[in-house]
Short mmCIF file of C-alpha atoms and ligand atoms in Angstrom, two decimals:
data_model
loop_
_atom_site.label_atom_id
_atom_site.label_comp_id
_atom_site.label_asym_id
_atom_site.label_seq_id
_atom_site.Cartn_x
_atom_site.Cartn_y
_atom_site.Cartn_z
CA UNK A 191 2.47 -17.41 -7.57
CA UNK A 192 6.27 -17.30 -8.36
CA UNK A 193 8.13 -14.56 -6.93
CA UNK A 194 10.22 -13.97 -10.26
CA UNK A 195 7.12 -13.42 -11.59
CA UNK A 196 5.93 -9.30 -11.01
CA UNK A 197 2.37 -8.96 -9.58
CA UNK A 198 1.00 -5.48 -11.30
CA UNK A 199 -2.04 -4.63 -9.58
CA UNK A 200 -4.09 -1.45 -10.81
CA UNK A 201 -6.41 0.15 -8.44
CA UNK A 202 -9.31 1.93 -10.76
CA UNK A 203 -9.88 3.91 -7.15
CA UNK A 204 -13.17 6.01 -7.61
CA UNK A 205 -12.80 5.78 -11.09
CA UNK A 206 -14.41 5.57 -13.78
CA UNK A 207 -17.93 7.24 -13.58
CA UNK A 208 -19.38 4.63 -15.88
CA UNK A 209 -20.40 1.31 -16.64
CA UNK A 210 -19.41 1.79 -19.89
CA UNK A 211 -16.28 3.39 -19.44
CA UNK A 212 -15.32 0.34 -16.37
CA UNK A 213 -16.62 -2.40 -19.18
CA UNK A 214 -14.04 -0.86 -22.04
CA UNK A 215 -11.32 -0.09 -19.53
CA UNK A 216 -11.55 -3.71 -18.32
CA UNK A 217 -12.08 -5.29 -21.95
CA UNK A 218 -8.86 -3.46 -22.96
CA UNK A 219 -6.55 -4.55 -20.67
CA UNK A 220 -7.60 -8.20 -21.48
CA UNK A 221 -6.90 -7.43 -24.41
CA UNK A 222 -3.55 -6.00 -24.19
CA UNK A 223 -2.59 -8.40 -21.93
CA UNK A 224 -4.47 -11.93 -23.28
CA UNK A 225 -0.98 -13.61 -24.37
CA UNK A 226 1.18 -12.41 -21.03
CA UNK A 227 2.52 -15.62 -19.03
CA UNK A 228 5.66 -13.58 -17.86
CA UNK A 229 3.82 -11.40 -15.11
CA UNK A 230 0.85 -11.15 -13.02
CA UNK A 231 -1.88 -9.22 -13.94
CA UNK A 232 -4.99 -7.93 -11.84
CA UNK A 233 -7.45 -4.99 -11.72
CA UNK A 234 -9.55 -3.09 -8.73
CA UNK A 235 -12.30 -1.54 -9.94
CA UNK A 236 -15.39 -0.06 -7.61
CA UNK A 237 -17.50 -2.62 -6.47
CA UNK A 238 -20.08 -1.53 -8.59
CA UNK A 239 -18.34 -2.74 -11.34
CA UNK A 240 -16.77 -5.93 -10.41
CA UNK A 241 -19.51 -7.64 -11.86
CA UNK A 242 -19.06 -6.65 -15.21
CA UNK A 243 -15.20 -6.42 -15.35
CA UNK A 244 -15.13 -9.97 -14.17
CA UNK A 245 -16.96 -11.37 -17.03
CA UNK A 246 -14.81 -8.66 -19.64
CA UNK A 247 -11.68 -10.38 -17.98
CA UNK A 248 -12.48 -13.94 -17.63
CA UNK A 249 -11.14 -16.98 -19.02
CA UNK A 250 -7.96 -14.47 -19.76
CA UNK A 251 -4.76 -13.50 -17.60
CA UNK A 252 -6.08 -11.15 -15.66
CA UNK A 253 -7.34 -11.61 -12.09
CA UNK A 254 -9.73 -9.78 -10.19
CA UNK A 255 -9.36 -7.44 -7.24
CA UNK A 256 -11.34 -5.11 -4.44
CA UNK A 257 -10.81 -2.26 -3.02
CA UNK A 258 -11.33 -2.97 0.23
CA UNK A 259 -13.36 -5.19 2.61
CA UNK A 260 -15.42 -5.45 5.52
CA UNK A 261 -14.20 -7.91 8.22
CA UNK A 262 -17.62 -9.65 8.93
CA UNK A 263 -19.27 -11.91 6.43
CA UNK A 264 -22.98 -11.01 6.96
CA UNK A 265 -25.90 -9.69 8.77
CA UNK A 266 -26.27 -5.93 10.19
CA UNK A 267 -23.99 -3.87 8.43
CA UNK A 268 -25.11 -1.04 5.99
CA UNK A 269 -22.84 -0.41 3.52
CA UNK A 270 -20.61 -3.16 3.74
CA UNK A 271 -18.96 -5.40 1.45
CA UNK A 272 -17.90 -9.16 2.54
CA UNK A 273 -15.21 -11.71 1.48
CA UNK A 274 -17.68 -14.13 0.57
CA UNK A 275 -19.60 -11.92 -1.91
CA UNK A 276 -16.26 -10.50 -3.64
CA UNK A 277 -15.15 -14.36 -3.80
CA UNK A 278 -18.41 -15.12 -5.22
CA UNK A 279 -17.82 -12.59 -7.86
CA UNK A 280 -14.36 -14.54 -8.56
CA UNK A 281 -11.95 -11.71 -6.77
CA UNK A 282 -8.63 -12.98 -5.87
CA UNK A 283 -7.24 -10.06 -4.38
CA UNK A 284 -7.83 -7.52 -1.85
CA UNK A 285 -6.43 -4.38 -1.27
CA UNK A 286 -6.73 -3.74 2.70
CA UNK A 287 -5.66 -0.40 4.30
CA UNK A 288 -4.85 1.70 1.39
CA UNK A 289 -3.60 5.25 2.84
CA UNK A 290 -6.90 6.93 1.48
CA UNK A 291 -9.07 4.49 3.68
CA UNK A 292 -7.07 4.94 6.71
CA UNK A 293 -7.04 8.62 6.16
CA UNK A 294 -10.73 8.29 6.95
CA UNK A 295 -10.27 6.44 10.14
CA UNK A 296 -8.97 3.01 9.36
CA UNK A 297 -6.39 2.00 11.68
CA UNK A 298 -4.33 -0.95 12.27
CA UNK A 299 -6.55 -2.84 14.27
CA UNK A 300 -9.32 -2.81 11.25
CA UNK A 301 -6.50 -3.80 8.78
CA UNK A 302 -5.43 -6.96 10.60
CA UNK A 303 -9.08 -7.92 11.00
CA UNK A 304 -10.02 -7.68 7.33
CA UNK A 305 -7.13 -9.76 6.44
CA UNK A 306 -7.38 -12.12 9.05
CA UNK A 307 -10.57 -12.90 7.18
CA UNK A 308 -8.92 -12.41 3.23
CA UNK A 309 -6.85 -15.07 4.38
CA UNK A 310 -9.84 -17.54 6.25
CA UNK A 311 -11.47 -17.76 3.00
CA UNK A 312 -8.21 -18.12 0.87
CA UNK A 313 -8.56 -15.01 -1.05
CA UNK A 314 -4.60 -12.80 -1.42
CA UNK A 315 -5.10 -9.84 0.54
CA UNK A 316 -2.55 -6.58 -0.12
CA UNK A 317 -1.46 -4.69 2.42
CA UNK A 318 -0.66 -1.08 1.69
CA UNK A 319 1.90 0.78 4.43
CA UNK A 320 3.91 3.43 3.82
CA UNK A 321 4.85 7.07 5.50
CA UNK A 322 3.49 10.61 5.18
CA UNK A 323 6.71 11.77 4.74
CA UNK A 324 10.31 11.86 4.72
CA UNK A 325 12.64 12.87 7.32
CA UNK A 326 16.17 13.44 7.37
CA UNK A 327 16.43 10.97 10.77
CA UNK A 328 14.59 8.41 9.06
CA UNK A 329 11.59 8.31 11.63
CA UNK A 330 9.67 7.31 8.70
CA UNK A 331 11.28 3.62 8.58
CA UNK A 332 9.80 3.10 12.29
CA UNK A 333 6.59 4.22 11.49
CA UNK A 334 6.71 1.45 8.24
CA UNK A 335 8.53 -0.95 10.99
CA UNK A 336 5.20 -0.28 13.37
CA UNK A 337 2.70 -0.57 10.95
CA UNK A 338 4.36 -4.12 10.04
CA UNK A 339 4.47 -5.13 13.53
CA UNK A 340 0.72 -4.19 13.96
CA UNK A 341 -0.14 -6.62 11.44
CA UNK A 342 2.71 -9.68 12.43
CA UNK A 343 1.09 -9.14 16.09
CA UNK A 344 -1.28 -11.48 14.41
CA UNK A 345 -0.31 -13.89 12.12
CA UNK A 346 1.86 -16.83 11.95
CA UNK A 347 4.57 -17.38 9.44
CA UNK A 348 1.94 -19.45 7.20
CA UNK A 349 -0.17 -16.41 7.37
CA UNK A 350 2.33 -14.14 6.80
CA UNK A 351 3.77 -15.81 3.74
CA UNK A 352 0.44 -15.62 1.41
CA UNK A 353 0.26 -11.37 2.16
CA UNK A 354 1.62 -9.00 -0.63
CA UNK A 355 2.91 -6.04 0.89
CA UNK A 356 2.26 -2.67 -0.82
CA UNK A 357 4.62 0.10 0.10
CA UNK A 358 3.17 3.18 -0.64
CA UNK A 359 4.63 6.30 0.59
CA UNK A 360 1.83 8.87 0.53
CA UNK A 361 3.85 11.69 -0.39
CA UNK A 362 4.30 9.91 -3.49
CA UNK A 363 0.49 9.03 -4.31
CA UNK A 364 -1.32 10.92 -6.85
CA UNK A 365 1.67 13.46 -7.01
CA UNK A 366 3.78 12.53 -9.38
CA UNK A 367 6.60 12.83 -7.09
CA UNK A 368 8.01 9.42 -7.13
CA UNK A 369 10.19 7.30 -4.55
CA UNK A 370 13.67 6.54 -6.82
CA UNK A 371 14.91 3.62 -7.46
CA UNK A 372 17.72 3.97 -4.84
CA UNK A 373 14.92 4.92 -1.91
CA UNK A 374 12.55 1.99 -2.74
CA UNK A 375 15.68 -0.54 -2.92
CA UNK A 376 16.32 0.87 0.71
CA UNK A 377 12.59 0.22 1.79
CA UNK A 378 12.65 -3.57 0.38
CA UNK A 379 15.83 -4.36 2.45
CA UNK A 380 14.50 -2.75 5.43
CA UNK A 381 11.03 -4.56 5.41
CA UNK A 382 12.99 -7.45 4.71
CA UNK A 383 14.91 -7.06 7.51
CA UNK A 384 12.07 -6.35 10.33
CA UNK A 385 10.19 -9.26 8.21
CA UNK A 386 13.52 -11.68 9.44
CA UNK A 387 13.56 -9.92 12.99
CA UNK A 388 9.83 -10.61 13.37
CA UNK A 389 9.52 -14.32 11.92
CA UNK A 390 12.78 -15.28 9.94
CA UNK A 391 14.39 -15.02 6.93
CA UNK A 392 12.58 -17.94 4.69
CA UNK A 393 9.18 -15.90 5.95
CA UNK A 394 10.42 -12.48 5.30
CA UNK A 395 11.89 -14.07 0.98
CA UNK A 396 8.28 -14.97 1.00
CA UNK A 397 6.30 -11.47 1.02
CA UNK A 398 5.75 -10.73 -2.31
CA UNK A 399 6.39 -6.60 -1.86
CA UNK A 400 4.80 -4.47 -4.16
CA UNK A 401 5.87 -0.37 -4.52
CA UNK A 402 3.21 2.21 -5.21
CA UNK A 403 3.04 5.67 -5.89
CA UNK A 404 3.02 7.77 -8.94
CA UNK A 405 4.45 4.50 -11.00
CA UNK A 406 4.25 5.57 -15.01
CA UNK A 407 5.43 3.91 -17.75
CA UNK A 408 8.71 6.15 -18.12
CA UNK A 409 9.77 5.31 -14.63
CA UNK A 410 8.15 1.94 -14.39
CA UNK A 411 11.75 -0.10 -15.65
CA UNK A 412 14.21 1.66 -13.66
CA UNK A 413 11.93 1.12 -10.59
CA UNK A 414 11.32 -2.44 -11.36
CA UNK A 415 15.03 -3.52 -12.40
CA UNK A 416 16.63 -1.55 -9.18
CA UNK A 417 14.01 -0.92 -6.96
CA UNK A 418 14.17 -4.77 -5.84
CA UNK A 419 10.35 -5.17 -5.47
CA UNK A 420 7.93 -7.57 -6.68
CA UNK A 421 5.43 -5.43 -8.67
CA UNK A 422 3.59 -2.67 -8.50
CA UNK A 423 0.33 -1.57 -7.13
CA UNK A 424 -0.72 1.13 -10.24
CA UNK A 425 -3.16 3.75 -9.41
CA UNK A 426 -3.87 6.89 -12.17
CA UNK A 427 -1.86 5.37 -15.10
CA UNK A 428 -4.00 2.04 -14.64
CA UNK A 429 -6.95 4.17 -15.70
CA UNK A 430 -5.31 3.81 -19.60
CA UNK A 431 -5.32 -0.01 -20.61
CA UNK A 432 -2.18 1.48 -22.67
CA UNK A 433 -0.14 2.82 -20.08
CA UNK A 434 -0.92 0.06 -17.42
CA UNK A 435 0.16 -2.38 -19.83
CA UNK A 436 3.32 -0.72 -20.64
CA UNK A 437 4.15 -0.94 -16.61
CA UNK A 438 3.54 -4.58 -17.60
CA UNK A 439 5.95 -5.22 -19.63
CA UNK A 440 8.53 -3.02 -17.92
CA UNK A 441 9.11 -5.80 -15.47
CA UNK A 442 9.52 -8.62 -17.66
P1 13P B 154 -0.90 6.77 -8.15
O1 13P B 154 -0.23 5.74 -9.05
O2 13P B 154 -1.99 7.52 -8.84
O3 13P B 154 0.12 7.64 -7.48
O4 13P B 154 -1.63 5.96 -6.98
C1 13P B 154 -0.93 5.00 -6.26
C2 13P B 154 -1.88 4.27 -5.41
O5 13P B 154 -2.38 4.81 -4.43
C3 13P B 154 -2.24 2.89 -5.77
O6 13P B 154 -2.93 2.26 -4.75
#
């Protein structure tokens, strides 16, 4: 994937509550999008319905992505969801440790497992980090510089290179309250820098960052053009094949 390329990523989340609705959704981004060469395109839906988006978006632009994953690849484990069955459904990427999973007990240990094995069978896992909140000491730029370290603990530079990084302050998720411009430009020059610290700088150009976190279309350009990030990782306005493609083109 080129780096001057965006990566837009839209996480469906628990959404929708139908087939139907999943199918159309799917069938109208490919639409929307079936000409784009300019940006990278992918969509998360349930797993219920990666089935059926896959075949609405194949042989077009748009790539397939999951939610989440379980770090073994068989056997004993109600409930779960492997690598090898997503990559059997043609999924590409893999969201791993979005804030709403860890808010139910994922920690960093479980995150660096499931992409140890995202990585093993050559799938593109994403990596969500990103503070509660803000503070005027800036504690929350240690807690993003831990959460990074957790996961460098263990992976080498090859490794490390092939992640996409998703910062995605919570405070900012599902509230409309948005990161500017100025504070997400700040958060890709920090990463950057405990990237170089931990590995070094060629690593560190490497991670494809992504920002997330109440991204619309009205605020999708200025975010893109000075927020210095790679893409976006789209949550409610990826639920409207019209607004997620207008995020789209706001970085090309
Ligand atoms: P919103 O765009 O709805 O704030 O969600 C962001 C998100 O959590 C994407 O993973």
């Amino acid at each position: 994937m080129k780096k001057t390329h965006a990566l837009v990523v839209g996480n469906w989340k628990l959404n929708p509550i139908t087939l139907k609705e999943a199918s159309d959704l799917a069938a109208g981004v490919a639409r929307k999008n079936k000409k784009i060469t300019d940006a990278y395109v992918a969509v998360a839906p349930p797993f219920p319905y990666l089935s059926e988006v896959g075949k609405k978006i194949s042989k077009t632009p748009t790539s397939l992505a999951a939610q989440d994953v379980y770090h073994k690849n068989m056997g004993a484990h109600t409930g779960e969801v492997s690598v090898l069955q997503l990559k059997d459904l043609g999924v590409e990427f893999v969201i791993i440790g979005h804030s709403e999973r860890r808010a139910m007990g994922e920690n960093d240990e479980d995150v660096a497992q499931k992409v140890a094995m995202v990585l093993k069978h050559k799938l593109t896992p994403i990596v969500c980090i990103g503070e509660s909140k803000r503070d005027d000491k800036g504690d929350f730029f240690n807690f993003v510089q831990k959460q990074i370290r957790s996961l460098a603990k263990t992976l080498k530079p090859a490794q490390m290179k092939r992640v996409v990084l998703a910062y995605e302050p919570i405070w900012a998720i599902g509230t409309g309250k948005t990161a500017t411009a100025e504070d997400v430009k700040e958060m890709q020059l920090f990463i950057e820098s405990v990237l170089t610290k931990i590995y070094d700088r060629a690593t560190a150009r490497n991670v494809r960052l992504l920002y997330g976190g109440s991204v619309k279309p009205h605020n999708a350009t200025e975010l893109h053009q000075d927020g210095g990030m790679n893409g976006f990782l789209v949550g409610g306005a990826s639920l409207k094949a019209e607004d997620f493609t207008a995020i789209i083109n706001a970085t090309i």
